[in-house]
Coordinates of C-alpha atoms in Angstrom, one line a residue:
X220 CA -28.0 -8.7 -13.5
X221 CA -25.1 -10.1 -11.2
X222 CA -23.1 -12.4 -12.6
X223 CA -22.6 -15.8 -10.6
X224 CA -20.7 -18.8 -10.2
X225 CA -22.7 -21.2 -12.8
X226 CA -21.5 -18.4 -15.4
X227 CA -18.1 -19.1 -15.9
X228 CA -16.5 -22.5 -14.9
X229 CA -13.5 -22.3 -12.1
X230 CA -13.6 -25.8 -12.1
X231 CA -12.3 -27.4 -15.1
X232 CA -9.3 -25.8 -15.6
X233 CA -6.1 -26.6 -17.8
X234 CA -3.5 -29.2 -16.7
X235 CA -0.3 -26.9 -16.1
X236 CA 2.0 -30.2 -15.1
X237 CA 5.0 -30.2 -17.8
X238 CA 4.1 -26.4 -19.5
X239 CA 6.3 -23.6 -19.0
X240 CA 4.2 -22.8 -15.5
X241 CA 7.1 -21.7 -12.9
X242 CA 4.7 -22.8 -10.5
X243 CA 4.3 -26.3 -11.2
X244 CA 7.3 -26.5 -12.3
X245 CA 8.4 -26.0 -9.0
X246 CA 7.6 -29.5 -8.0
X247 CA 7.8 -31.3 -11.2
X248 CA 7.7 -34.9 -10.2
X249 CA 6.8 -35.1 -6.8
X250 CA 3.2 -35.0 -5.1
X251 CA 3.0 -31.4 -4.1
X252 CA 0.4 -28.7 -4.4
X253 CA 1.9 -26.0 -5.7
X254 CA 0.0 -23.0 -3.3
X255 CA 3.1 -20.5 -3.4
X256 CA 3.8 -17.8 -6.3
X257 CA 0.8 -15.4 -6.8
X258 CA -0.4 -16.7 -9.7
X259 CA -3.8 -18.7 -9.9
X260 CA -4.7 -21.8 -11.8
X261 CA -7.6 -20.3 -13.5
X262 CA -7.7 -19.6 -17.4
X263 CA -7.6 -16.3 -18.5
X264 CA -11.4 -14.6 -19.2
X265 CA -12.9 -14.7 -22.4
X266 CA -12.9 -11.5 -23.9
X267 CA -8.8 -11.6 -22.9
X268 CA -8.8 -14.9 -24.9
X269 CA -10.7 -13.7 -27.9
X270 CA -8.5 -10.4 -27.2
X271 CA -5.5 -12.1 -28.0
X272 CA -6.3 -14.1 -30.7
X273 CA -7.6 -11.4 -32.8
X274 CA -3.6 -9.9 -31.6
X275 CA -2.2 -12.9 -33.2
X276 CA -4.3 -13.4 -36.3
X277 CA -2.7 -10.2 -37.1
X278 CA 0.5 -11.6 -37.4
X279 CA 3.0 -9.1 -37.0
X280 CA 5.0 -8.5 -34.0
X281 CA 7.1 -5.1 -34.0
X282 CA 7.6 -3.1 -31.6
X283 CA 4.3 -1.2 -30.2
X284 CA 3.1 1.8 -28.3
X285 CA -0.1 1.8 -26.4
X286 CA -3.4 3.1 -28.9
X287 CA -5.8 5.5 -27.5
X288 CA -8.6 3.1 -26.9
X289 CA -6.4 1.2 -24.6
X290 CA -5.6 4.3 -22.8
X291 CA -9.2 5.0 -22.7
X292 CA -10.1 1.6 -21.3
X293 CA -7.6 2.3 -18.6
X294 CA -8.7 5.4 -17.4
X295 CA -12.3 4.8 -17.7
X296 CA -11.4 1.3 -15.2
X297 CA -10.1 3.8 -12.9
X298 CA -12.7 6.3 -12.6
X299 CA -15.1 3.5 -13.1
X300 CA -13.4 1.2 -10.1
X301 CA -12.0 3.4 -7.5
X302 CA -13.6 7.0 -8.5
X303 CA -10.4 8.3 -9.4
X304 CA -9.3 10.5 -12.7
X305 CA -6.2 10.3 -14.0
X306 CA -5.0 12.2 -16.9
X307 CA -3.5 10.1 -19.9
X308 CA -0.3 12.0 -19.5
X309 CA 0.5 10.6 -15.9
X310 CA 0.6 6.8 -17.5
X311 CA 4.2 5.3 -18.0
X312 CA 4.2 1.7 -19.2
X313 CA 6.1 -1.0 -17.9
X314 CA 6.9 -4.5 -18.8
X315 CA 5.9 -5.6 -15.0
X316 CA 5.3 -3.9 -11.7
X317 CA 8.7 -5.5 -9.9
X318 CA 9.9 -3.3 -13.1
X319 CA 8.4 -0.4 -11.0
X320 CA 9.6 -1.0 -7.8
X321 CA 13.2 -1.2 -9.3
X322 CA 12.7 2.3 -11.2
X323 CA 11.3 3.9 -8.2
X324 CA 14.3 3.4 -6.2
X325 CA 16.2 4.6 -9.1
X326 CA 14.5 7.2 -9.0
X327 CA 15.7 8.5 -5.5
X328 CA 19.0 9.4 -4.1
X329 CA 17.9 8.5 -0.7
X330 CA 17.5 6.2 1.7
X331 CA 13.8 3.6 1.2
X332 CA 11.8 2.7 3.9
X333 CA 9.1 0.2 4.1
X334 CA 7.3 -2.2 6.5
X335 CA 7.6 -6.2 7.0
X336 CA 6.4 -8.5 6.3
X337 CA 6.0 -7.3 2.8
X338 CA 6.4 -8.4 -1.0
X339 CA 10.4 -9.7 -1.3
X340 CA 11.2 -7.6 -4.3
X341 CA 10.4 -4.9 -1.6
X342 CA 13.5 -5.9 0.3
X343 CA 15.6 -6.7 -3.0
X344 CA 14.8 -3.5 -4.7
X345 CA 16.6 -1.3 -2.5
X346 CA 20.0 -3.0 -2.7
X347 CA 20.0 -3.1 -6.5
X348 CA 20.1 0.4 -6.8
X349 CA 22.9 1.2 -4.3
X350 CA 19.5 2.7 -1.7
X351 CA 19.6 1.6 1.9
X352 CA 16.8 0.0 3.3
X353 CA 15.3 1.0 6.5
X354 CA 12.5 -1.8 8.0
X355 CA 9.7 -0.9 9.9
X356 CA 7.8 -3.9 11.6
X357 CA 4.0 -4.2 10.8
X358 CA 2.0 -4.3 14.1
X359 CA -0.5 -7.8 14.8
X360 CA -3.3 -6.0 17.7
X361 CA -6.4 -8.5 18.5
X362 CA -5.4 -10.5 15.4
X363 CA -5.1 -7.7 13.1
X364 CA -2.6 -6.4 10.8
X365 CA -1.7 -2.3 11.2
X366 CA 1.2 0.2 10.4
X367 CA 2.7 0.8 13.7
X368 CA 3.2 4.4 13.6
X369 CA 6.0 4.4 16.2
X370 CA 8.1 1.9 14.2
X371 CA 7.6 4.0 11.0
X372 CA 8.7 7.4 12.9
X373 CA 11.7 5.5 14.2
X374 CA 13.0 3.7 11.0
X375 CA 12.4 7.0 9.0
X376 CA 15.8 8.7 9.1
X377 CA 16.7 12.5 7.6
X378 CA 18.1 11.0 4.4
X379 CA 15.1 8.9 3.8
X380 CA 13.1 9.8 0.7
X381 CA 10.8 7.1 -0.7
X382 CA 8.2 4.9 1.2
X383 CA 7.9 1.3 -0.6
X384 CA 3.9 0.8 0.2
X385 CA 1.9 -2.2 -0.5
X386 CA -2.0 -1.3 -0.7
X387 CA -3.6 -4.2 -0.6
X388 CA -1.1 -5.5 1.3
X389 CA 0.7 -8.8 0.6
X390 CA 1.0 -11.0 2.4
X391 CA -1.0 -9.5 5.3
X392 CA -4.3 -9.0 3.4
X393 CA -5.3 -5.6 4.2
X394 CA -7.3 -3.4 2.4
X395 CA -6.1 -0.4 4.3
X396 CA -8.9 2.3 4.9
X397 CA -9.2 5.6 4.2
X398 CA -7.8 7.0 7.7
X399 CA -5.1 4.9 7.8
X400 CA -4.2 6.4 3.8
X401 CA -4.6 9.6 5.6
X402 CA -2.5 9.1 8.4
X403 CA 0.3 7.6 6.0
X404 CA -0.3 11.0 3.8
X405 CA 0.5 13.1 6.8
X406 CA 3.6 11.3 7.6
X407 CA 4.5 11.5 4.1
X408 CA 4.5 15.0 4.1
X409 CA 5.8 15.6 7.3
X410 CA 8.8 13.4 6.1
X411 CA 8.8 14.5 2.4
X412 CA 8.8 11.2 1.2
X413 CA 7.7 10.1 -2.4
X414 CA 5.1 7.4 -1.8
X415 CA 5.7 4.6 -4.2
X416 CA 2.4 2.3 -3.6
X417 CA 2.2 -1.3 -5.2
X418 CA -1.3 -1.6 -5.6
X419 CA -1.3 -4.5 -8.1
X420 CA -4.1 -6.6 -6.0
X421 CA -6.6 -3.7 -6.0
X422 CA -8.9 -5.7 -7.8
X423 CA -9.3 -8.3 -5.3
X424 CA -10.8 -7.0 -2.6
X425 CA -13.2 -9.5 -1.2
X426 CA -15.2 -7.9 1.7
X427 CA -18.3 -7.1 0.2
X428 CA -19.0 -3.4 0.2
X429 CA -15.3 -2.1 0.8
X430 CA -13.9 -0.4 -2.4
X431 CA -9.9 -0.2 -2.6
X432 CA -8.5 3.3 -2.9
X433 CA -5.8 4.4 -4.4
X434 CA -3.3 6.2 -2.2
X435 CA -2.9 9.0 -5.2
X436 CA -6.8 9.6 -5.0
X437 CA -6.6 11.1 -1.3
X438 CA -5.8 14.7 -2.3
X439 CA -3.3 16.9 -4.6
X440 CA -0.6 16.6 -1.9
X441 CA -0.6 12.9 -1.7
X442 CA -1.1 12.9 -5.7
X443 CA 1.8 15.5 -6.3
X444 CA 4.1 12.4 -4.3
X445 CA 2.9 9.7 -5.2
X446 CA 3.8 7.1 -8.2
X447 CA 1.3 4.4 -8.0
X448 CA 2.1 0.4 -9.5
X449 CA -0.5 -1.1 -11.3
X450 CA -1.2 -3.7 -13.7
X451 CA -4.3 -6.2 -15.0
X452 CA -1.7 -9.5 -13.8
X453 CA -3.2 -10.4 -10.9
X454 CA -6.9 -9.7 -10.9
X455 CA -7.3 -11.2 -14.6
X456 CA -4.5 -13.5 -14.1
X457 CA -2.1 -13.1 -16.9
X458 CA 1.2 -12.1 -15.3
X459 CA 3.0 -14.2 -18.1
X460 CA 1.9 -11.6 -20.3
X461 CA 4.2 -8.8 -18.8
X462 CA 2.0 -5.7 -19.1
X463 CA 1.7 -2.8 -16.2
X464 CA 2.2 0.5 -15.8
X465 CA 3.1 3.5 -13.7
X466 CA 0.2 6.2 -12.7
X467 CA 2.3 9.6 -11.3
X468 CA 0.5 12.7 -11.4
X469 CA 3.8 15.4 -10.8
X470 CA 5.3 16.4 -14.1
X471 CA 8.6 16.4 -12.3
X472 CA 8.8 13.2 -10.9
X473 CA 7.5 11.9 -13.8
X474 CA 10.3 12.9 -15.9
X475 CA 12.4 11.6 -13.3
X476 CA 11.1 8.0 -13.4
X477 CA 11.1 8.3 -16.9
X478 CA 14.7 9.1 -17.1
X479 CA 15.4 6.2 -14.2
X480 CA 14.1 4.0 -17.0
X481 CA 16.4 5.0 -20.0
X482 CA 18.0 1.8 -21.6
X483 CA 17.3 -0.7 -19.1
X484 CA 13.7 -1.1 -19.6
X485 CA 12.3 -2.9 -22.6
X486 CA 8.9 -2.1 -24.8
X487 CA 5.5 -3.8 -23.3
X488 CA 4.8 -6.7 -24.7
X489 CA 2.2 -6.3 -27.3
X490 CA 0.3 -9.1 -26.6
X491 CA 0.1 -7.6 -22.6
X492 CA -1.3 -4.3 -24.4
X493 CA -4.1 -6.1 -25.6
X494 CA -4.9 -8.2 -23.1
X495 CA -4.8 -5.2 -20.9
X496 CA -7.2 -3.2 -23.2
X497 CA -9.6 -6.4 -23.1
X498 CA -9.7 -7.0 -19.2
X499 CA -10.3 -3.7 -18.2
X500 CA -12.9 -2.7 -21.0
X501 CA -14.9 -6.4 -21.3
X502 CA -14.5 -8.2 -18.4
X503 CA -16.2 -7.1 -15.5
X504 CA -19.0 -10.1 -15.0
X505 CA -15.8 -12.4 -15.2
X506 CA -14.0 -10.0 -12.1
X507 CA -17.4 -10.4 -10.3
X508 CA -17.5 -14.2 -10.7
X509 CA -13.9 -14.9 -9.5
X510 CA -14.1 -12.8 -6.6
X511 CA -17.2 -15.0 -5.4
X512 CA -14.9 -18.4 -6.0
X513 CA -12.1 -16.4 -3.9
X514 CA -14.5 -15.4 -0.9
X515 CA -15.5 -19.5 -1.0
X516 CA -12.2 -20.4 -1.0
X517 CA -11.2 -17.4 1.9
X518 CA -13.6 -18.4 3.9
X519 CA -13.3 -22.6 3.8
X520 CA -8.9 -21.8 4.4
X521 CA -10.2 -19.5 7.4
X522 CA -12.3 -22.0 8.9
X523 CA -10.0 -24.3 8.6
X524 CA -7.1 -22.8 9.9
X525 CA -8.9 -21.5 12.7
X526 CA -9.8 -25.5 13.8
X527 CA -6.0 -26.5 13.7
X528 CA -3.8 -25.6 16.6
X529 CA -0.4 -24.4 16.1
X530 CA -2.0 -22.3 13.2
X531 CA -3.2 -19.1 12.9
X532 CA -4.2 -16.4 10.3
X533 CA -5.9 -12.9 10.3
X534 CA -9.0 -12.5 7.9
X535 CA -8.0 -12.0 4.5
X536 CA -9.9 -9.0 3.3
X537 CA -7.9 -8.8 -0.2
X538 CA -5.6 -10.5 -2.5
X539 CA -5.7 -14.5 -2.5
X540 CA -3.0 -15.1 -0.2
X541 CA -3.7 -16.5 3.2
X542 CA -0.7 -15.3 5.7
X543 CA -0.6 -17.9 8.4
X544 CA 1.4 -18.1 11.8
X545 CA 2.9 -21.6 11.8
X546 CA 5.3 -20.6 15.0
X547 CA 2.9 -22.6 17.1
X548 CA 3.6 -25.7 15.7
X549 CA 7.7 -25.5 17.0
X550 CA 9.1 -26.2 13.8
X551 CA 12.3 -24.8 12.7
X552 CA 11.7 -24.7 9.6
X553 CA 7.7 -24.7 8.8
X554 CA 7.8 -24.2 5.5
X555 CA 10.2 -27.4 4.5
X556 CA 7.6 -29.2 7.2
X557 CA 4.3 -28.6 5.1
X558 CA 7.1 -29.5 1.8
X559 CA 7.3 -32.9 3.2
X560 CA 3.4 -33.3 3.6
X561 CA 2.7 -32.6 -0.5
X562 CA 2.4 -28.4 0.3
X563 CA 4.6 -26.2 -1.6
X564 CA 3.9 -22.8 0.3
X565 CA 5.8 -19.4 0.4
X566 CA 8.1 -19.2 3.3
X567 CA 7.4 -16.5 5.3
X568 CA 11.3 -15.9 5.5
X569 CA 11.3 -14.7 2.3
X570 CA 9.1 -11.7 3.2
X571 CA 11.1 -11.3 6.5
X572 CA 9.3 -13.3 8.6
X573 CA 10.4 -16.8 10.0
X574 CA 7.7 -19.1 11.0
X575 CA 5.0 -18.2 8.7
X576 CA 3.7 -19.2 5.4
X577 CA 1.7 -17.9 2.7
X578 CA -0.9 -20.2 1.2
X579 CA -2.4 -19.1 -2.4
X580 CA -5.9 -20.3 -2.4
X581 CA -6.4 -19.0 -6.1
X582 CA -7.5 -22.7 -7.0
X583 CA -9.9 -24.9 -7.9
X584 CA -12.5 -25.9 -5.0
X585 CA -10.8 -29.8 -5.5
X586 CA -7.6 -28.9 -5.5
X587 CA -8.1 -26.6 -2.0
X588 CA -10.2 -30.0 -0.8
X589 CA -6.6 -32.1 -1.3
X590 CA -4.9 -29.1 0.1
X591 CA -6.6 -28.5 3.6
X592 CA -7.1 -32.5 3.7
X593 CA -3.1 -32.4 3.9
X594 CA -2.8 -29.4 5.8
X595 CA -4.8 -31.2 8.5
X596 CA -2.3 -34.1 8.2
X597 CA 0.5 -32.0 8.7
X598 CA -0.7 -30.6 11.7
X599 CA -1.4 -33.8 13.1
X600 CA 1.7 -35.0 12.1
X601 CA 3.9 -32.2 14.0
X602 CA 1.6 -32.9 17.2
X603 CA 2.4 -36.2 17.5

């Protein structure tokens, strides 16, 4: 039977004023929404709660290693989710997927290439390794995001040799398909590129009937390039818990992440193991029941969006991020604007584009009714 709504409560959720919450701590004092990092304000599910309590009864806290059953759990969410079958072997564990991104330009020797607007750690990464970054612009055609082929084949130089990819994409929204996957495959192989795809929203597609898939699952050659970010963070929110891990099929490459790694990169938290084990293995009516409260709140930040000139977004078919054009509105700084109207967004600039925002509707249905009641008024406000 399908889980709904009335099952689990979305509602009544935790005061996270005054707790350790970056992202209300943000704005500690003053009357803004916090609707910036991608974290959400729901609890964590059940089975992850009595998960980690059974952890902590325990008592001891040495260092650990991941167990076969969570192993297990993992692969079976894989096949079981996206039809894909990895081998326990091609798992490397990480503390967080940033984690990955960093490693992965270690990794190379080369130049890194990716496409804005994108994730900022995609833009950071790069740099702290010593790699130089080439930008390719994402193309916006009939109000819809898509890799612009031309700006890919231009940015890509002859000592470019890894491909930062975001699959879902934040902040755009895309679930890309499987021709577009295949298109990025070819070019990957054309350019001998290592593909490293950050596909930590793959739970969270919300168009019913599409299926995310993994970039790795295409095919041996895109597998044999590929090092794929993952983690249970997002979807199951518990990012505090600092748990992911790395999927790469080539033995090779694999030993050459692994040895990007040595002595910088700490042990998985324990208590993200078990959480991990728990959300992937137990929690799947929970997963269906949040991405029913997500489609609401999609669709109501949609609607509203599309009623307020100056504004304008693209439909969100994953991830709970709404990207939104504010360049209408002839602010110079949007961002500060919506600030001074009680709505702490992301700046766009951040993910290398000015003039936009990104609005995290991973909330409770009153707080996006106080949210898009402001929005309104901010709107108004920079009309006048």
């Amino acid at each position: 039977m399908r889980p709904n709504l009335a099952d689990f409560d979305f509602e009544q959720v935790p005061d996270r004023r005054g707790t350790d919450s970056i992202k209300w701590g943000r704005y500690a004092g003053r009357d803004v929404l916090p609707l910036w990092v991608a974290d959400m304000d729901f609890p964590a599910p059940p089975a992850v709660l009595a998960a980690l309590h059974e952890r902590v009864s325990h008592g001891v806290f040495g260092y650990g290693t991941p167990w076969p059953s969570l192993v297990a759990s993992v692969l079976a969410h894989l096949e079981r989710e996206y039809g894909w079958r990895v081998e326990a072997e091609w798992l490397i564990w990480l503390p967080g997927l940033v984690t990955g991104l960093n490693v992965a330009c270690r990794t190379v020797t080369g130049g890194v290439l990716t496409s804005t607007p994108v994730y900022p750690p995609f833009l950071f990464a790069p740099a702290f390794s010593e790699r130089k970054l080439q930008r390719a612009e994402l193309g916006l055609q009939a109000g819809r995001w898509q890799m612009d082929w031309q700006a890919l084949e231009a940015a890509c130089t002859p000592a470019t040799e890894l491909l930062l990819f975001c699959h879902p994409h934040n902040p755009v929204g895309r679930c890309w398909r499987r021709e577009e996957l295949e298109q990025l495959a070819e070019f990957a192989g054309r350019h001998d590129l290592i593909v490293c795809s950050d596909e930590i929203h793959c739970g969270l597609v919300l168009d019913e009937g599409r299926r995310h898939l993994p970039f790795a699952a295409l095919g041996p050659e895109a597998a044999a390039r590929s090092i794929t970010l993952m983690a249970p963070s997002k979807t199951f929110n518990i990012p505090g818990l600092g748990c992911a891990f790395a999927v790469i099929p080539d033995a090779a490459l694999r030993r050459r992440f692994s040895r990007a790694m040595a002595g910088i990169v700490p042990h998985v938290n324990v208590l993200g193991l078990a959480a991990c084990e728990a959300a992937y293995r137990d929690c799947g009516d929970w997963h269906q029941a949040l991405l029913a409260q997500l489609r609401q709140n999609r669709d109501r930040l949609e609607a509203a969006v599309a009623a307020l000139p100056g504004l304008a977004m693209s439909h969100v078919e994953a991830t709970y991020l709404g990207w939104i054009d504010a360049r209408g509105l002839g602010l110079a700084n949007p961002a500060a604007w919506f600030e001074s109207h009680g709505l702490g967004f992301s700046d766009g600039a951040e993910f290398g584009a000015p003039g936009w925002i990104r609005f995290n509707f991973g909330c409770t249905a009153a707080t996006l009714d106080t949210a898009l009641a402001r929005l309104r008024v901010a709107v108004e406000s920079a009309h006048a």
